[in-house]
CSV table of C-alpha atoms in Angstrom, one decimal:
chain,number,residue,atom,x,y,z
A,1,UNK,CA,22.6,-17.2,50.2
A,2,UNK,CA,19.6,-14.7,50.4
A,3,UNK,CA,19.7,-10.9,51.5
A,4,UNK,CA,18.5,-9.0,48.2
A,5,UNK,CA,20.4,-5.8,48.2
A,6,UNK,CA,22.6,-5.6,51.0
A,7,UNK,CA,23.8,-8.7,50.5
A,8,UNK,CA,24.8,-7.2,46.4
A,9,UNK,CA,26.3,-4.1,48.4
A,10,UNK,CA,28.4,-6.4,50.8
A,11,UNK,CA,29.7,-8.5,47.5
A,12,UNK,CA,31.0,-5.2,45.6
A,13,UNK,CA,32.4,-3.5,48.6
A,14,UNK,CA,34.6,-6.4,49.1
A,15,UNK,CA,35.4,-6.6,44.9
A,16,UNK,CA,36.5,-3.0,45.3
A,17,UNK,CA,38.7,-4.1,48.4
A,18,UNK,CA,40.0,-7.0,46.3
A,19,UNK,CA,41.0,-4.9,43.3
A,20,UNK,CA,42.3,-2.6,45.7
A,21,UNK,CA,44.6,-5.8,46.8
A,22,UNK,CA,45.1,-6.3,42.5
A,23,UNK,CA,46.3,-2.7,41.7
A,24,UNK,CA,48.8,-2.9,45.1
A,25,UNK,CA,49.9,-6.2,44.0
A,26,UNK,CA,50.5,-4.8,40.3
A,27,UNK,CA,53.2,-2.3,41.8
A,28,UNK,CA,55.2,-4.6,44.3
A,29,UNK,CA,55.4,-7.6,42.4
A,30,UNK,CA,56.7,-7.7,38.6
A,31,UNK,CA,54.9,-9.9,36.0
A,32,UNK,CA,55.0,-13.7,36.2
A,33,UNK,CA,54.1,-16.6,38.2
A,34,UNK,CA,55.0,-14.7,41.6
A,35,UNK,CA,52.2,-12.3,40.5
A,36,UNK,CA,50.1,-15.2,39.5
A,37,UNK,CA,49.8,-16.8,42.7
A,38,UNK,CA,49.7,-13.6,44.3
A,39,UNK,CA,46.5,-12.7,42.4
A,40,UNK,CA,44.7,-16.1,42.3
A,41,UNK,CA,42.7,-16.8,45.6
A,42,UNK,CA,41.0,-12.9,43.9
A,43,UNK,CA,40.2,-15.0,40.8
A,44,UNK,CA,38.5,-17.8,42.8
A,45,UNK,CA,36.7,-15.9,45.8
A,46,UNK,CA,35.3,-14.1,42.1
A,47,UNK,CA,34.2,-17.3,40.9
A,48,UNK,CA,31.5,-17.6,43.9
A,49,UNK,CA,30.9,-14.4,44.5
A,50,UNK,CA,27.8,-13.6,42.6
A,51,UNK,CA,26.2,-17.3,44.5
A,52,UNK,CA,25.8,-14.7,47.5
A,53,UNK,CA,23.6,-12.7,45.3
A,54,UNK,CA,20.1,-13.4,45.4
A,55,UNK,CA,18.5,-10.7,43.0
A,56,UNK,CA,18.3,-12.0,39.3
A,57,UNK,CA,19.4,-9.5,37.7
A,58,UNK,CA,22.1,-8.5,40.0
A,59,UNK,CA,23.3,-11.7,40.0
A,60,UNK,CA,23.5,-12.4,36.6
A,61,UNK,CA,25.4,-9.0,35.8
A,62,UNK,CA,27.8,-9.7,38.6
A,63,UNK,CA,28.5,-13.6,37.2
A,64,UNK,CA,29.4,-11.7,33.8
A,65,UNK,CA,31.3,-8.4,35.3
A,66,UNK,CA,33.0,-10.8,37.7
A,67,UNK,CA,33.7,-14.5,36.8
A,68,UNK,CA,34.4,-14.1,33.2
A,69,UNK,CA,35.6,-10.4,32.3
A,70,UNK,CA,37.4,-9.5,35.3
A,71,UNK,CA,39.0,-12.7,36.1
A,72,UNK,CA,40.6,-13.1,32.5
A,73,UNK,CA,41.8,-9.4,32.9
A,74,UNK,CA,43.5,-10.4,36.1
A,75,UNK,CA,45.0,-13.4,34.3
A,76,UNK,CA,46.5,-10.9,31.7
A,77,UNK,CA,47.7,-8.3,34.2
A,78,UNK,CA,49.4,-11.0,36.1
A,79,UNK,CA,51.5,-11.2,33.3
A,80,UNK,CA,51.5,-7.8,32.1
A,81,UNK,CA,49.3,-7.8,29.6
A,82,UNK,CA,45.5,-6.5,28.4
A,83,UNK,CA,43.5,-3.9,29.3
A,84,UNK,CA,44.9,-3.6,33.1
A,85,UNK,CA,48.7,-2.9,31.7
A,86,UNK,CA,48.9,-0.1,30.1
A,87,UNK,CA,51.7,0.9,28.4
A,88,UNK,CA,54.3,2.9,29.6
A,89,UNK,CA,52.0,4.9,32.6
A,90,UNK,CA,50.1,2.3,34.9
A,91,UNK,CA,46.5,2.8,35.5
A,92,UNK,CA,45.5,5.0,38.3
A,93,UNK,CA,43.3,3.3,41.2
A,94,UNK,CA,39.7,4.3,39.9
A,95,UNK,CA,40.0,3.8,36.3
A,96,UNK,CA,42.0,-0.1,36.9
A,97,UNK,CA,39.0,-0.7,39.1
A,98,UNK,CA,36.5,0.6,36.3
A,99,UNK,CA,38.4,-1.1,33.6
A,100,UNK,CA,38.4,-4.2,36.2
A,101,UNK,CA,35.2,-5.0,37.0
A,102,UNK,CA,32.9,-3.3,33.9
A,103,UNK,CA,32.8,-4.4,30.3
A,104,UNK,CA,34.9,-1.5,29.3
A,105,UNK,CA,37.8,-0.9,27.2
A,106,UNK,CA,39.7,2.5,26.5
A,107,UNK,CA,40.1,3.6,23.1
A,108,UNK,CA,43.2,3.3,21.6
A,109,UNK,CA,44.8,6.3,19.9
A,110,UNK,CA,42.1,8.7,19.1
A,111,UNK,CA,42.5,11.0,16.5
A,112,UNK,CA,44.9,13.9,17.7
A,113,UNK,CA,42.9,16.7,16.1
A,114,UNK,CA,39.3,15.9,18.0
A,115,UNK,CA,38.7,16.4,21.6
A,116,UNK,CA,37.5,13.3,23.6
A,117,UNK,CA,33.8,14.0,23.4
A,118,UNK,CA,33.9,14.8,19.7
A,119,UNK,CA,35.6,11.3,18.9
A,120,UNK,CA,33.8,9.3,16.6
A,121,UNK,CA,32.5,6.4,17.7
A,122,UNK,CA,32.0,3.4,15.4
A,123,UNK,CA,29.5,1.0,16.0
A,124,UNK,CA,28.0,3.2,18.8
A,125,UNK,CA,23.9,3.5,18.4
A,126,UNK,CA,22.4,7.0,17.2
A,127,UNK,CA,19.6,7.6,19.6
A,128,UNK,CA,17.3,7.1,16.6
A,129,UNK,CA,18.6,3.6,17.1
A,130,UNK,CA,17.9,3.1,20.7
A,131,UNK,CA,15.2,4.5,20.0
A,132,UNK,CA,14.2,2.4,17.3
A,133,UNK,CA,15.1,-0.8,19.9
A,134,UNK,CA,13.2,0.7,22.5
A,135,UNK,CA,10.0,0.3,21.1
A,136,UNK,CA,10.9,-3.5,19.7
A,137,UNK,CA,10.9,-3.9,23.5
A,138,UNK,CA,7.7,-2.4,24.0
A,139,UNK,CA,6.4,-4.4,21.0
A,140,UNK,CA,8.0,-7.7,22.9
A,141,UNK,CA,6.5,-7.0,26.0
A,142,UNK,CA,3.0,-6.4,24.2
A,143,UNK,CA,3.6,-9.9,23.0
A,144,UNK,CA,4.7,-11.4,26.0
A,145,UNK,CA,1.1,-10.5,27.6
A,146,UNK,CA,-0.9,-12.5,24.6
A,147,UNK,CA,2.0,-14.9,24.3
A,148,UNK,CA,-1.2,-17.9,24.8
A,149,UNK,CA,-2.1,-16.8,21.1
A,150,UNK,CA,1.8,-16.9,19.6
A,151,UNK,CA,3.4,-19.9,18.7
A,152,UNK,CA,6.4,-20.6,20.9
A,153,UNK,CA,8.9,-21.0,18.7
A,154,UNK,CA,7.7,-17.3,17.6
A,155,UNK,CA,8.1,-16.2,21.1
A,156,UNK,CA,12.1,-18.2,21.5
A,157,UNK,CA,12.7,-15.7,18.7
A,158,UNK,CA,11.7,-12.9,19.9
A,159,UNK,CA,13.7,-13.2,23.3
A,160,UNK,CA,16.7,-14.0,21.0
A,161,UNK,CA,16.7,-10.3,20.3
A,162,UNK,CA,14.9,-9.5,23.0
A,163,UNK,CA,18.6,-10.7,24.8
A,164,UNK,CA,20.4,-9.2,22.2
A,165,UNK,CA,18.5,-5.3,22.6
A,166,UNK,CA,18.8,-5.8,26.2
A,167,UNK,CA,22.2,-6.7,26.6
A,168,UNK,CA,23.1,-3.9,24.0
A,169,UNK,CA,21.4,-1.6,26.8
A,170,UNK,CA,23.0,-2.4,29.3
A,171,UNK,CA,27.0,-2.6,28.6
A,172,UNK,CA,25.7,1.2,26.3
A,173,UNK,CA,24.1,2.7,29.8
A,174,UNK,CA,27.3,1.0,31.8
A,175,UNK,CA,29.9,2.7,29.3
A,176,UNK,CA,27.6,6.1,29.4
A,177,UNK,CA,28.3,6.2,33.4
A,178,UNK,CA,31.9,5.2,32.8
A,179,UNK,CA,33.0,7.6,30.3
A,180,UNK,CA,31.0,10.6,32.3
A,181,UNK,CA,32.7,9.7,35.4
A,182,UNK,CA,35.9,8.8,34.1
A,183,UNK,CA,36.3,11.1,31.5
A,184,UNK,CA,37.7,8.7,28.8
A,185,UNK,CA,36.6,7.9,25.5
A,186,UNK,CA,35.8,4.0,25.5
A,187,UNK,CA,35.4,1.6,22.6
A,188,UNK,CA,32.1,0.4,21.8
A,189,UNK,CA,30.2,-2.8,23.2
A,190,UNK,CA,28.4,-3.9,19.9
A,191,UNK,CA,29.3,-2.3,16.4
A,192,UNK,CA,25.5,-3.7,14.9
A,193,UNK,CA,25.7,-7.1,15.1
A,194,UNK,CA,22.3,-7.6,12.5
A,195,UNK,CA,24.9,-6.0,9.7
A,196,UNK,CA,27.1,-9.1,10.1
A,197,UNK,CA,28.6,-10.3,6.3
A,198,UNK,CA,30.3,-13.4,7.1
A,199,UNK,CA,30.7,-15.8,11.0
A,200,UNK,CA,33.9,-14.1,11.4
A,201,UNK,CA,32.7,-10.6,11.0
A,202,UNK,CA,30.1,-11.0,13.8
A,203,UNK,CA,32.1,-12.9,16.3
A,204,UNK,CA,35.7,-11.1,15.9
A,205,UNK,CA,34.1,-7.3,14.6
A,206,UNK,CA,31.1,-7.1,16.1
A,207,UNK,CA,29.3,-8.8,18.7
A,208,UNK,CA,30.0,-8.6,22.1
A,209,UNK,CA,33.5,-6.8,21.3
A,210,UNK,CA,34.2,-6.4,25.1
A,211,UNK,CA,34.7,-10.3,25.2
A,212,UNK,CA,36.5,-10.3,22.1
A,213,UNK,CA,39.0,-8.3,23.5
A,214,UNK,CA,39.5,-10.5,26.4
A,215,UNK,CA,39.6,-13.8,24.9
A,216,UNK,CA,42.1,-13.1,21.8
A,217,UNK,CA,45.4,-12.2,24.3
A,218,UNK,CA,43.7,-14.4,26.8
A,219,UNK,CA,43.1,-17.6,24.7
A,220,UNK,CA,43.5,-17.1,20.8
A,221,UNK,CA,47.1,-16.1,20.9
A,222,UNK,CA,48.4,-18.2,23.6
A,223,UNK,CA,47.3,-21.2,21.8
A,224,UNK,CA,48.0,-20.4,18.3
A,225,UNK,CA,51.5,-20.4,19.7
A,226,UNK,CA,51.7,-23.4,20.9
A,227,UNK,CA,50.2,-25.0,17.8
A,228,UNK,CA,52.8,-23.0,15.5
A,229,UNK,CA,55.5,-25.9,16.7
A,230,UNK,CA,53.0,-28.5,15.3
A,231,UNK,CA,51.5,-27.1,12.2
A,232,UNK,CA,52.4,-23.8,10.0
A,233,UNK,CA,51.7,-20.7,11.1
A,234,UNK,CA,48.4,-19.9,8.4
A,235,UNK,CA,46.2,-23.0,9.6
A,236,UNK,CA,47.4,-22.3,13.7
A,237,UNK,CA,44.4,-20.0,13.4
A,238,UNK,CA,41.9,-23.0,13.4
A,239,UNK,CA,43.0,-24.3,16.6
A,240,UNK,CA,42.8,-21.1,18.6
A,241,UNK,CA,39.7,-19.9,16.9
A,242,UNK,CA,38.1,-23.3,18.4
A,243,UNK,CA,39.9,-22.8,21.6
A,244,UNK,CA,38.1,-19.5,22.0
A,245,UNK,CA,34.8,-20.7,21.6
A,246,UNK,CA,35.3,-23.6,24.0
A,247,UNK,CA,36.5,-21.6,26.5
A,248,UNK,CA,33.2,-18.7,25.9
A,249,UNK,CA,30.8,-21.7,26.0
A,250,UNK,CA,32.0,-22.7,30.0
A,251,UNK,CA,32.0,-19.5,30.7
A,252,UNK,CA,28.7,-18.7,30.0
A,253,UNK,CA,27.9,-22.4,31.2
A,254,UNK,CA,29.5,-21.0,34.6
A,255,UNK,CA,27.2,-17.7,34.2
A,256,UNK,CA,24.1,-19.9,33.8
A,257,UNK,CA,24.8,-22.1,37.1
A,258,UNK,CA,25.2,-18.5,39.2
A,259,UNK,CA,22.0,-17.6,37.4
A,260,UNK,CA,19.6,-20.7,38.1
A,261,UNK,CA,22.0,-23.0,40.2
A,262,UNK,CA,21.5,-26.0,38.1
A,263,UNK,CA,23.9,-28.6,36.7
A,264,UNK,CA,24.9,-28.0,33.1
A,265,UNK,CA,23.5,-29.9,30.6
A,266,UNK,CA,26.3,-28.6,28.2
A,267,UNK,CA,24.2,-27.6,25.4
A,268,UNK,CA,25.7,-23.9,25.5
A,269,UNK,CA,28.7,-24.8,25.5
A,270,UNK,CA,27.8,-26.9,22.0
A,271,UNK,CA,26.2,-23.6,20.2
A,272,UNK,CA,29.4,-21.9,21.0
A,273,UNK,CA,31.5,-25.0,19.6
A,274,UNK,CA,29.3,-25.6,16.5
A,275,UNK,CA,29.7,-21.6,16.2
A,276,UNK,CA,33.6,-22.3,16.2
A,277,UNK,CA,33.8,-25.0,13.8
A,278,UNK,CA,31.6,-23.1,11.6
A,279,UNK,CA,33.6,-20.2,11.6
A,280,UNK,CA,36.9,-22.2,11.1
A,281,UNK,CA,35.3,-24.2,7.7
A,282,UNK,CA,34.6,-20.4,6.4
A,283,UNK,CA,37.7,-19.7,7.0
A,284,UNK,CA,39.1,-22.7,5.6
A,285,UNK,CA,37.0,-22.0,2.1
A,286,UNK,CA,38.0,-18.6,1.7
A,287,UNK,CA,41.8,-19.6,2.4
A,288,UNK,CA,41.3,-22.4,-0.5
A,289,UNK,CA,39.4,-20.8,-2.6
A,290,UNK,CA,41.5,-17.6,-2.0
A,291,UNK,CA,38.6,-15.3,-2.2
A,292,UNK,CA,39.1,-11.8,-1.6
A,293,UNK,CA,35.2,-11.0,-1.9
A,294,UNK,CA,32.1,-12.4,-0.5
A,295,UNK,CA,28.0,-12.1,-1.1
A,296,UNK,CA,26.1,-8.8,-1.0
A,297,UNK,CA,25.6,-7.5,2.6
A,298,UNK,CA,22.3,-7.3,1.7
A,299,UNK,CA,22.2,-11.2,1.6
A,300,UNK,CA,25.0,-12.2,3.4
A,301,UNK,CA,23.6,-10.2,6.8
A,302,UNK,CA,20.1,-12.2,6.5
A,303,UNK,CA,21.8,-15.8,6.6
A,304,UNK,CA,24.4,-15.1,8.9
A,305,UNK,CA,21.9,-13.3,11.7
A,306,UNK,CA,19.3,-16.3,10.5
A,307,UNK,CA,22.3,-19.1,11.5
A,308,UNK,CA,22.9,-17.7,14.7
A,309,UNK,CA,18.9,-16.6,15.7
A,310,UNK,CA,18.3,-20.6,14.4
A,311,UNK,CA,21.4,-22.3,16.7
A,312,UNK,CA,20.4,-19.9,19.3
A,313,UNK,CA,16.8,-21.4,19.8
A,314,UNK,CA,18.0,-24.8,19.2
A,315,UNK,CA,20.9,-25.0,21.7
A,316,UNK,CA,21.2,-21.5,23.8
A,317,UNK,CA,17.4,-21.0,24.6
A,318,UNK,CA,16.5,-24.4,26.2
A,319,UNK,CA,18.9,-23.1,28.9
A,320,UNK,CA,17.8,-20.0,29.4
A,321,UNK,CA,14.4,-21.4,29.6
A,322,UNK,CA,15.2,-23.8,32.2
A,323,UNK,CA,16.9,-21.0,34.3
A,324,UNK,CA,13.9,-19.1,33.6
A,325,UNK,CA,15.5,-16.1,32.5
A,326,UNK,CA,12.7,-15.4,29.8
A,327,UNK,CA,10.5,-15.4,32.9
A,328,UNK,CA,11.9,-12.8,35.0
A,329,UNK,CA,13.1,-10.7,31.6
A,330,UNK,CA,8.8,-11.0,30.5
A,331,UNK,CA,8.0,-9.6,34.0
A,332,UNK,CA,10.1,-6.9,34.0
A,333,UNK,CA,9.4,-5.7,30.8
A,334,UNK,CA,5.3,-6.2,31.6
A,335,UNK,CA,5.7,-4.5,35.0
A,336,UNK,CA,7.7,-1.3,32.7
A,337,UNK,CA,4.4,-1.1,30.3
A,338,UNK,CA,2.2,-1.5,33.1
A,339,UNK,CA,3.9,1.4,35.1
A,340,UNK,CA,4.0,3.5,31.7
A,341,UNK,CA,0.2,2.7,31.5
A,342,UNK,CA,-0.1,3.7,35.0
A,343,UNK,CA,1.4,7.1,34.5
A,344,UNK,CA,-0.3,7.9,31.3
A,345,UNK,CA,-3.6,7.4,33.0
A,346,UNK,CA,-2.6,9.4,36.1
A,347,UNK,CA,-1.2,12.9,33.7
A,348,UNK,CA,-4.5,11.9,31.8
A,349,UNK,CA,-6.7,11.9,34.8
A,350,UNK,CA,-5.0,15.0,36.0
A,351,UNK,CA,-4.2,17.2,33.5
């Protein structure tokens, strides 16, 4: 399963032939099981695609572009639904392809009276932020290089937001090319996750919104229907909200086998369920208790960020550890300073 780069090149050329197949299928065949079946043998060849990918990186991009967020968007356009169904023009080619295969989302109704570009964007970094994150990644890699003389439950924290800067990054510098190219004003990735008040205002407002906005017509909905004929309608919310998290945890259970090719051990998939239950028993107070107000953001962010950073290292990190992720994220980031260095010396030396 080896071949470095042409081997990624040969995987997206035939995902771009595939969502070729997708956006064909979309115009001959209405919405519905037909479609379904038409569209399914994509959904599973994108399941093993990113096996036949043998950089790290690329491969662990490609499991998360591919065999979560493009997959469930194919599930939804098969029936008509999400991001790939616009309503009432259809997508052209490029931009369903785009909107396929990157962790991208259009904005919905922008105000009328700004041009695209001059859209605000909440939750979108300044660059004094990026900034700011940059050099926490310079500070981690400095660390990384004496990480004999830190403690390692100091260093598990630091890759926790070493994950979270870097991810942040990534999908920004992924939605920069998309919008140039495109020409479309997109929603944004992360809307500052560290500002988080309560569990449900990080999971549903602002972390990872891309996946968000997959799983609630993808999962939440469908199965808060079903559970409205067993239960009334204000507690079907429990049940889905549960749902979702399950269904996150395999999925990133899935992205970790791509990544190290090792048997689950299930543990991720029991952050993202304690996460849900969590989440369900705050909303379960606030619905008994009928509160309309909450703590302080100023000490509501602090416990909420310190829950997750704490379930993280306890149940997410062991696997990323043992796919050795931390690894090859440490050597890239050491390899960046030590380049910087080397160029710093070189102008010095010259100029």
């Amino acid at each position: 399963m080896g071949g470095g780069l042409p081997n990624f090149l040969l995987v997206w050329i035939l995902v771009l032939a595939l969502l070729c197949y997708c956006h064909k299928i979309g115009k001959l065949i209405d919405k519905g099981t037909t479609r379904l079946f038409a569209i399914l043998p994509v959904i599973c060849i994108f399941l093993v695609l990113p096996l036949y990918i043998s950089v790290f990186n690329l491969r662990a991009l490609s499991s998360f572009f591919l065999s979560w967020l493009a997959n469930f968007k194919l599930l939804l356009f098969a029936l008509d639904q999400g991001p790939l169904s616009p309503q009432p023009v259809p997508l052209s080619l490029p931009h369903f392809i785009a909107l396929a295969c990157l962790p991208i989302k259009i904005q919905q109704n922008p105000p009328p009276n700004l041009s695209p570009h001059k859209v605000p964007r909440k939750g979108l970094s300044t660059p004094l932020k990026y900034f700011i994150k940059f050099l926490l990644l310079v500070l981690f890699g400095y660390m990384y290089t004496k990480e004999e003389y830190i403690h390692s439950k100091i260093i598990f924290l630091v890759y926790v937001i070493h994950i979270y800067i870097g991810l942040e990054f990534i999908l920004a510098m992924v939605g920069a090319v998309a919008r140039a190219f495109l020409g479309i004003e997109l929603e944004p990735q992360f809307d500052e996750p560290y500002l988080a008040s309560s569990l449900q205002d990080f999971w549903g407002k602002r972390w990872n919104l891309m996946v968000t906005s997959v799983l609630h017509p993808a999962v939440f909905n469908p199965v808060r229907s079903l559970f409205s004929r067993f239960m009334t309608k204000k507690w079907t919310l429990l049940p889905a909200a549960i749902a979702s998290f399950l269904v996150s945890g395999i999925m990133h259970e899935l992205i970790f086998y791509h990544i190290g090719r090792r048997k689950p051990t299930w543990e991720v998939t029991c952050f993202f369920l304690l996460h849900g239950v969590c989440l369900t028993i705050e909303i379960v107070i606030k619905r008994e208790l009928n509160c309309s107000w909450g703590l302080p953001r100023v000490v509501a962010a602090p416990l909420v960020v310190g829950f997750v950073v704490a379930t993280a290292v306890w149940l997410f990190m062991p696997t990323v550890v043992r796919c050795k992720i931390d690894v090859e994220a440490r050597m890239e980031i050491i390899a960046f300073i030590n380049f910087v260095k080397g160029v710093y010396i070189y102008l010095k030396n010259v100029l």
